[in-house]
Coordinates of C-alpha atoms and ligand atoms in Angstrom, one line a residue:
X63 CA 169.8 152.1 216.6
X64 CA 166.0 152.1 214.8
X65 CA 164.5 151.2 211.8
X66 CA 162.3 154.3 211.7
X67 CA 162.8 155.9 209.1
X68 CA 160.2 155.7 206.3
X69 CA 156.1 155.9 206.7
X70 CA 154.7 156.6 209.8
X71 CA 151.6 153.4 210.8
X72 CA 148.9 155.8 213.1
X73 CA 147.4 152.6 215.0
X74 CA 145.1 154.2 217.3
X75 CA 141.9 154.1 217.6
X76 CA 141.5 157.8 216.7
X77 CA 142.4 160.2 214.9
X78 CA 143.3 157.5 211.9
X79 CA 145.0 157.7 208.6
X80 CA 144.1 160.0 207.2
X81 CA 144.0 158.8 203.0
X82 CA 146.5 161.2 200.6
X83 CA 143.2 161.4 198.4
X84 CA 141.7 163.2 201.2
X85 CA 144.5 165.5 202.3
X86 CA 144.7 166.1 198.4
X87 CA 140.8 167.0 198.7
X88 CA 141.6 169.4 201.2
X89 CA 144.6 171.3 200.0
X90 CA 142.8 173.7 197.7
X91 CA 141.9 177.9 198.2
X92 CA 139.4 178.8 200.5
X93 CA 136.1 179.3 198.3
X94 CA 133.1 182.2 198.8
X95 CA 130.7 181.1 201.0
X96 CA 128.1 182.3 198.6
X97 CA 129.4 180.3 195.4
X98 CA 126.5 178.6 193.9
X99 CA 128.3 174.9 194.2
X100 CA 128.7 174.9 197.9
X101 CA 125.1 174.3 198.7
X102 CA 125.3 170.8 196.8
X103 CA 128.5 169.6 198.5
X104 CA 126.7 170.3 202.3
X105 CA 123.2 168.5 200.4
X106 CA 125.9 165.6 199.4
X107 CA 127.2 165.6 202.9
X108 CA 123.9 165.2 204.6
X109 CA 122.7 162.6 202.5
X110 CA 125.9 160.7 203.0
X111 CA 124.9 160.3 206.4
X112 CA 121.7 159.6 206.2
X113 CA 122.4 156.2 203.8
X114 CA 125.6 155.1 206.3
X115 CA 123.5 155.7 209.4
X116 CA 120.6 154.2 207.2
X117 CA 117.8 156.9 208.3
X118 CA 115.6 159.0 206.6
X119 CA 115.8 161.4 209.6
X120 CA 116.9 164.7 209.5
X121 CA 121.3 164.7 209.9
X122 CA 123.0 167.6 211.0
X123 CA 127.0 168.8 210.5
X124 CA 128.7 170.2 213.5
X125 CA 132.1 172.1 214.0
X126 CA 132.8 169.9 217.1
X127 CA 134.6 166.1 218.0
X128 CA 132.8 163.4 219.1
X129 CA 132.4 165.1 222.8
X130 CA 130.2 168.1 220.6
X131 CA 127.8 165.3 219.0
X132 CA 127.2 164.3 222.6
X133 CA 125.9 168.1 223.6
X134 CA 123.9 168.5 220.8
X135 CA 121.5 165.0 221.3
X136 CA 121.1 165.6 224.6
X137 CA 120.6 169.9 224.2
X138 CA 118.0 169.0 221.4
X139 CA 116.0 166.4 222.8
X140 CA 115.8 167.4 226.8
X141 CA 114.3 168.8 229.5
X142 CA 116.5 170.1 232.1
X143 CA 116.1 167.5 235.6
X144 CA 115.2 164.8 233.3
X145 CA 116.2 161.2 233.6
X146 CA 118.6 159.4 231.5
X147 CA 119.8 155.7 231.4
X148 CA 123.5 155.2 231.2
X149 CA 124.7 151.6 229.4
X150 CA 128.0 151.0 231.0
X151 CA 130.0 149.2 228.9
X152 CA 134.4 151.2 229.2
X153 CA 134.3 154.2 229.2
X154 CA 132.5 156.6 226.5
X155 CA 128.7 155.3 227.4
X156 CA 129.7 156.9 230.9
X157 CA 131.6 159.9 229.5
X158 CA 128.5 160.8 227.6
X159 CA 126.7 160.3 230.9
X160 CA 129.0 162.9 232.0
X161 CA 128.2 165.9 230.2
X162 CA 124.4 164.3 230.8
X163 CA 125.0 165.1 234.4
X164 CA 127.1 168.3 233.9
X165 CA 124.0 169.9 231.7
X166 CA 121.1 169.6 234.5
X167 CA 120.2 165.9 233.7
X168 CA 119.7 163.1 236.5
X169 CA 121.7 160.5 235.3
X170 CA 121.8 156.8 236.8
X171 CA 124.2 154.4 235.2
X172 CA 123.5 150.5 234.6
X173 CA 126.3 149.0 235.8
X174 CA 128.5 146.7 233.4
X175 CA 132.1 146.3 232.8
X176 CA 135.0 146.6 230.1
X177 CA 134.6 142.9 229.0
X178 CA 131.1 141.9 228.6
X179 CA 128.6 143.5 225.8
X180 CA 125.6 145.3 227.5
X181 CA 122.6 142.4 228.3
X182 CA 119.5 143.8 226.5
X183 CA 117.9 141.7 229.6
X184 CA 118.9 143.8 231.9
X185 CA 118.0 147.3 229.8
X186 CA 114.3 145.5 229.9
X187 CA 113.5 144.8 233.4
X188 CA 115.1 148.3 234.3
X189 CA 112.8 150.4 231.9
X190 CA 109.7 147.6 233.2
X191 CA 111.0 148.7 236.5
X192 CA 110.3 152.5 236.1
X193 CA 106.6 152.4 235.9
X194 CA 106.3 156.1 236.7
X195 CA 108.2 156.2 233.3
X196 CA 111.0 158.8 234.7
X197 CA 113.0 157.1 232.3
X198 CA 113.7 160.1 229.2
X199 CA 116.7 158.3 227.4
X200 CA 118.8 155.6 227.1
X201 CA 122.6 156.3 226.1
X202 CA 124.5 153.4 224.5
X203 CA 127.7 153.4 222.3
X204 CA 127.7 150.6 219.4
X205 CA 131.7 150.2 220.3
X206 CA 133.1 151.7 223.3
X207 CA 136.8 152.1 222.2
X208 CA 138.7 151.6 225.4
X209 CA 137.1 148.6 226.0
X210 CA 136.7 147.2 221.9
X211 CA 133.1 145.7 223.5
X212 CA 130.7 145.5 220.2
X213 CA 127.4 146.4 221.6
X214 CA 124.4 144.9 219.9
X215 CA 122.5 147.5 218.9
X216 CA 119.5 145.8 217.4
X217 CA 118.9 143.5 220.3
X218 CA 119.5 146.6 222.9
X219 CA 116.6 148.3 220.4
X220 CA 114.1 145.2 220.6
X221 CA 114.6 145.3 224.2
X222 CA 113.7 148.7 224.6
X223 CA 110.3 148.3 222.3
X224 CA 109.4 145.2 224.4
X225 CA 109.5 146.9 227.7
X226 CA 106.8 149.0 225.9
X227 CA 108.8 152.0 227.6
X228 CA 108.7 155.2 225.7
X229 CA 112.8 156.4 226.6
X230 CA 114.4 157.9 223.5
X231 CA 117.4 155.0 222.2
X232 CA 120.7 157.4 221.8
X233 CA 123.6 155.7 220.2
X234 CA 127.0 156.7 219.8
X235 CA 128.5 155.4 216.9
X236 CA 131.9 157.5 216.7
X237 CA 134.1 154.8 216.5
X238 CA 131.8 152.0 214.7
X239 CA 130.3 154.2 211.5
X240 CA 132.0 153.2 208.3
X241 CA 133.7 150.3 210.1
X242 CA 130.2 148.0 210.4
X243 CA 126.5 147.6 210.2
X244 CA 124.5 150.0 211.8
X245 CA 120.8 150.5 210.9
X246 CA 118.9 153.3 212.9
X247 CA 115.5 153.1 211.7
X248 CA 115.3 149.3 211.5
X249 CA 116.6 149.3 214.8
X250 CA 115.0 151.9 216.4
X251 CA 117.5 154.1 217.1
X252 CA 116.2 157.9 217.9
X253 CA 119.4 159.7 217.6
X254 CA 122.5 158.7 216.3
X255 CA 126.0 160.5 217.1
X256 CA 129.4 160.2 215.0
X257 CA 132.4 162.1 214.1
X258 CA 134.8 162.8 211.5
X259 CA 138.3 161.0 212.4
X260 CA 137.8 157.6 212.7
X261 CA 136.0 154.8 210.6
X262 CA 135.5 157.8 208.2
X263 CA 139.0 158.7 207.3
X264 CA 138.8 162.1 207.7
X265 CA 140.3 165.0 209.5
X266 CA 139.4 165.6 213.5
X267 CA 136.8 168.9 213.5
X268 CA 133.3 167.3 212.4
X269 CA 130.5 165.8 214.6
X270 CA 126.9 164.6 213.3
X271 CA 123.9 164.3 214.5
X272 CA 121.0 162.2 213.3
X273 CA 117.0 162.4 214.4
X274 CA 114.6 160.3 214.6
X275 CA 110.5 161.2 213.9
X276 CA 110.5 160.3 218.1
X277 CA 113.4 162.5 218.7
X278 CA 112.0 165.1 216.3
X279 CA 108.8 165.4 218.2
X280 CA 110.9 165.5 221.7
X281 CA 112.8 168.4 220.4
X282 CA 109.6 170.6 219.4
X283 CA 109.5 171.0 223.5
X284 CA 112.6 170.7 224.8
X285 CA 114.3 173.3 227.2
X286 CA 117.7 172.7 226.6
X287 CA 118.3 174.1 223.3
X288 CA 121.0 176.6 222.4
X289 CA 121.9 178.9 219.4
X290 CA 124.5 176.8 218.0
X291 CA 123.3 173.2 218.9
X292 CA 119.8 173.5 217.5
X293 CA 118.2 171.5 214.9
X294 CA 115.4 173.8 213.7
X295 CA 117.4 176.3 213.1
X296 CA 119.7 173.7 211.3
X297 CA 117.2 172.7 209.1
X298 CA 116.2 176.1 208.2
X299 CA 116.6 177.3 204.1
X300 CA 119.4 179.3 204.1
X301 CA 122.9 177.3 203.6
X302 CA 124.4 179.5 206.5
X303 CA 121.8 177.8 208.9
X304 CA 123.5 174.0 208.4
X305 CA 126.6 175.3 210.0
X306 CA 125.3 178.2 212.2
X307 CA 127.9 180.0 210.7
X308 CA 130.7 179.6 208.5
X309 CA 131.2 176.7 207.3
X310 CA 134.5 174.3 207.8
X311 CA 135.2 174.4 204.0
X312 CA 137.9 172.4 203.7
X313 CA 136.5 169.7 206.5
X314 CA 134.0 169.6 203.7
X315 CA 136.0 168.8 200.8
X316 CA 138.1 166.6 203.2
X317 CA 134.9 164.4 204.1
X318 CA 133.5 164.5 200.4
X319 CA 136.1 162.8 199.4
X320 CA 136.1 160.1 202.1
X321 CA 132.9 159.1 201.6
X322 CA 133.4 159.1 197.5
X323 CA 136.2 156.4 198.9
X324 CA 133.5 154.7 200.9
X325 CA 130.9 154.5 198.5
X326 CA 133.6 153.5 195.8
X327 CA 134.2 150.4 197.8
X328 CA 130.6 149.9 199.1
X329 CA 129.5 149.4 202.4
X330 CA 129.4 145.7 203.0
X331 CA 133.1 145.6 201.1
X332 CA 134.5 148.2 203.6
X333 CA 132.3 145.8 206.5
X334 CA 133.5 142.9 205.5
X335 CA 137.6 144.4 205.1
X336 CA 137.2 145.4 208.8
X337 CA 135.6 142.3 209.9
X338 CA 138.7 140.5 208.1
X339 CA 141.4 142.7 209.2
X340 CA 139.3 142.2 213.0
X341 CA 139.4 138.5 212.7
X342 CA 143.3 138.4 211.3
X343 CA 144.7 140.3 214.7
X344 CA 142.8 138.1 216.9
X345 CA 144.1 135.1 215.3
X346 CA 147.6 136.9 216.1
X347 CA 147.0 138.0 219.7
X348 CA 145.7 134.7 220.8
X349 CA 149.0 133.7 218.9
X350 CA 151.0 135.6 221.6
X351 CA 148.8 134.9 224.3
X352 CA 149.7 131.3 224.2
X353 CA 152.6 132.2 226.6
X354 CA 150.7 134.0 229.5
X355 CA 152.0 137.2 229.3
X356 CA 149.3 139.1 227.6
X357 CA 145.4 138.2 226.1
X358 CA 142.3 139.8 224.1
X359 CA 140.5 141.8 226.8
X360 CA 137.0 140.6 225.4
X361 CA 136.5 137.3 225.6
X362 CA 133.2 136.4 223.5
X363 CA 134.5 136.9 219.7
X364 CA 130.9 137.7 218.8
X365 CA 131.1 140.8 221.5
X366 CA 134.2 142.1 220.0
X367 CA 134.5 145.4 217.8
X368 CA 136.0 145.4 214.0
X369 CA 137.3 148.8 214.2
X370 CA 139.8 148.2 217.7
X371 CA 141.4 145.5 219.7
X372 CA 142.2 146.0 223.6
X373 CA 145.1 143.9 224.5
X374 CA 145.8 143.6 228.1
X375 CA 149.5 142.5 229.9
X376 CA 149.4 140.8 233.2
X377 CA 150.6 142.6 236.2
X378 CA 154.2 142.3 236.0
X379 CA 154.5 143.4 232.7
X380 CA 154.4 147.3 231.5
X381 CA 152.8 148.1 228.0
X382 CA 155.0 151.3 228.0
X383 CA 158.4 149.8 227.2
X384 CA 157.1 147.7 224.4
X385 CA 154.9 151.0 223.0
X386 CA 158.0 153.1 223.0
X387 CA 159.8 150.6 221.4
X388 CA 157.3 150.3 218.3
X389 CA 156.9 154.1 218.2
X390 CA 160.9 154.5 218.6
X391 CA 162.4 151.5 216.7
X392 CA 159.7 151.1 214.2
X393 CA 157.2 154.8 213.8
X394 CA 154.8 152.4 214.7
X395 CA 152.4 154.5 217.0
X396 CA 150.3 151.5 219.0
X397 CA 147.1 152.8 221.3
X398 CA 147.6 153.2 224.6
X399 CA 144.9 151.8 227.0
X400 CA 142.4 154.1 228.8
X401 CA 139.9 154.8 231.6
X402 CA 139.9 151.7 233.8
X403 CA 142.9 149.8 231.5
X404 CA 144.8 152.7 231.8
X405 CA 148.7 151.6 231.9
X406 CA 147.5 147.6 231.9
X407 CA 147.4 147.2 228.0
X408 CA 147.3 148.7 224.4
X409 CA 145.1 149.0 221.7
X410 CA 145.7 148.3 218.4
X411 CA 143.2 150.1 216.1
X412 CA 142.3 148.7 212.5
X413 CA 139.5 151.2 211.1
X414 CA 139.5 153.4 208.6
X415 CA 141.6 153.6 205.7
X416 CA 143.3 150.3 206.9
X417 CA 144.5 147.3 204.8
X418 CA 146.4 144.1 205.2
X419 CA 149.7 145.4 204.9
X420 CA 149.3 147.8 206.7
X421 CA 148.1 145.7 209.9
X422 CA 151.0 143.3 209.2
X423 CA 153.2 146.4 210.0
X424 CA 151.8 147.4 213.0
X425 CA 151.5 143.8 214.3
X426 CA 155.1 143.2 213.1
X427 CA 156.3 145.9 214.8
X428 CA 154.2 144.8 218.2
X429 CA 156.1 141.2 217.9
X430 CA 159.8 142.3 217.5
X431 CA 158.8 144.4 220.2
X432 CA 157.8 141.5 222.4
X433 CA 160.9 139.3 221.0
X434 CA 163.3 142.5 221.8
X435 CA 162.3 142.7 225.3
X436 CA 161.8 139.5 226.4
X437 CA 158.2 139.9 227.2
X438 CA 157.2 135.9 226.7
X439 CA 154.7 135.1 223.5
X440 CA 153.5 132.4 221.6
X441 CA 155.4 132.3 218.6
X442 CA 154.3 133.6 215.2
X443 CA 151.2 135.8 215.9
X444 CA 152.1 137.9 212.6
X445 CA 152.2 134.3 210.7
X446 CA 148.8 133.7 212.2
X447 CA 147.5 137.0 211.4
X448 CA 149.0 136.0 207.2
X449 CA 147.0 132.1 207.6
X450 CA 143.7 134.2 208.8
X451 CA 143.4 136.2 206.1
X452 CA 145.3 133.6 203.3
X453 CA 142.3 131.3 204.4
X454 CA 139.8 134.2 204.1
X455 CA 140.7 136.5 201.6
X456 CA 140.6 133.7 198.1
X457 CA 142.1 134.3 194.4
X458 CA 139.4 134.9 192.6
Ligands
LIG65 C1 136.6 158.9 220.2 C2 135.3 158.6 220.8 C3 134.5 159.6 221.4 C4 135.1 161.0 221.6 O1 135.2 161.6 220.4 P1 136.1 162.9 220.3 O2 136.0 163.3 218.9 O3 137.4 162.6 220.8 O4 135.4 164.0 221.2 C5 133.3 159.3 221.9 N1 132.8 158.0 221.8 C6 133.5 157.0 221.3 C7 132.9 155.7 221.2 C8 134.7 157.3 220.7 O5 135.4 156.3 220.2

């Protein structure tokens, strides 16, 4: 017996839904390479990132995930041995340190934990610590989506200046861009690092880089640099030289239109819908939480991200059962957790091309999941989730 049948609700945290708009975008013939109107759509592209990452730095399209943004900062902007500073905060921070290591780099980590933001205290006295300034880079994400910490950026940034330490500021923002403020120059960010599939709606398959003037002037001398990674050759004239290669047409038409979505709606609008939606499952999960059984994994509301929320289940309870029964009963596919909350939660993602309705389904599904199976819960988390946004959202 299911109710199943009918629109599938994608509810991780990556790839997301995916808007018909944009698979209508992408469903056209492959076009010549050479045709006189491609050059524009790569020139619109580029400047698309540049005004959501808010730089004036140079922004460069890869063929890659997330994982491929990661080897291009760090094969741009390094010399091999060198230092980097790894902000634990879940799991992607120190998955980025990962590769770090795997290239040639020393990497030491500064230890935190999946429920607390990283302390732009302790980034401070570390870089003041390294007086022999060994220190090349510091690697942050702005949300670490196993964990749904928000890191703050701008205060992580100040920190950083204040310890008068020269370390380039790295920042992933895969799973934040499009979903909430992030402002590289003004925060002095040297390299940013996003993808394709997740607050920006589109298919799995792009990665982008952004640099910095302090970035730019590391990579005239860095060691690490390889054919296909390299921003000079990037930047070169010739439109082959954006993609170092082909380019991924219809990823291109794909992402133009996801961004014409973006920009229709604005970017505090598409902010602020996250932030709501954010605020609406909270309200629901603390809802259920009332009964012991489960709770919000981040505590501090001002440390948690807009684009994902980590549930976790106390120890005698199994996410599994109640994730196969949304995906079974309902085609409600729920996140599982990962890294360190691996098989002790789930993850309910709302970024992207995500509305109200469409969270009331997946949180629906969650709570006739918890009702079916006995798992105890406070009562009326979905109601809760309809009085957040009823008291946010007015008539005009
Ligand atoms: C998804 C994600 C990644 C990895 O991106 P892929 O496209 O899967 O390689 C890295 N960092 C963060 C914060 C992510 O959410």
């Amino acid at each position: 017996m299911s109710v199943r049948t009918g629109r599938q609700f994608l509810s991780i945290p990556g790839p997301t839904t995916v808007p018909e708009p944009v698979l209508t975008a992408m469903s056209q013939p492959a076009i010549d390479i050479y045709q006189a109107d491609f050059p524009p759509r790569t020139d619109g592209l580029l400047k698309n990132l540049q005004k959501w990452f808010c730089t004036k730095g140079h922004t460069f399209i890869y063929i890659a995930n997330g994982h491929g943004g990661w080897e291009a900062a760090l094969s741009n902007t390094m010399n091999r041995g060198e230092k980097v500073l790894v902000l634990e905060s879940g799991l992607f921070a120190n998955g980025w340190g990962a590769y770090a290591d795997e290239m040639g780099l020393e990497i030491e980590i500064l230890p935190g934990s999946y429920r607390d933001a990283v302390d732009p205290a302790a980034v401070k006295a570390r870089l003041e610590a390294d007086t022999d300034g060994e220190i090349k880079a510091v690697l942050m994400v702005q949300v670490d989506t196993a964990s749904s910490i928000k890191n703050d950026v701008q205060a992580v940034g100040e920190a950083i200046r204040e310890s008068g330490h020269d370390a380039l500021f790295m920042v992933d923002t895969i799973a934040s861009l499009g979903t909430m403020e992030f402002k590289m120059d003004e925060w002095g960010v040297d390299v940013a690092v996003s993808a394709s599939q997740k607050g920006l709606m589109s298919s799995p398959g792009l990665a982008f880089n952004a640099a910095g003037p302090r970035a730019w002037e590391r990579h005239q001398t860095a060691n690490m640099k390889t054919g296909y990674w390299d921003w000079t050759f990037r930047t070169g004239d010739i439109h082959y030289q954006k993609y170092a290669g082909t380019p991924p047409e219809h990823l291109i038409f794909g992402l133009l239109k996801s961004f014409e979505l973006l920009n229709e709606e604005g970017m505090e609008a598409a902010f602020e819908r996250h932030r709501l939606l954010a605020g609406a499952t909270w309200a629901c999960v603390e809802k259920w939480a009332e009964a012991g059984a489960l709770y919000l994994n981040i505590q501090k509301p001002e440390e948690r991200a807009s684009a994902v929320t980590t549930v976790m289940m106390h120890d005698t309870y199994s996410p599994e059962p109640l994730l196969a029964y949304c995906r079974d009963k309902c085609n409600v596919i729920v996140g599982i957790t990962i890294g360190a909350l691996e098989g002790h939660g789930f993850r309910i993602a709302h970024m992207g091309y995500a509305n109200a309705p469409m969270l009331f389904g997946t949180l629906g599904a969650l709570e006739m999941g918890l009702q079916a199976l006995n798992i105890p819960h406070g009562k009326g988390g979905v109601q809760a989730a309809i009085q957040y946004l009823a008291d946010n959202v007015k008539a005009d």
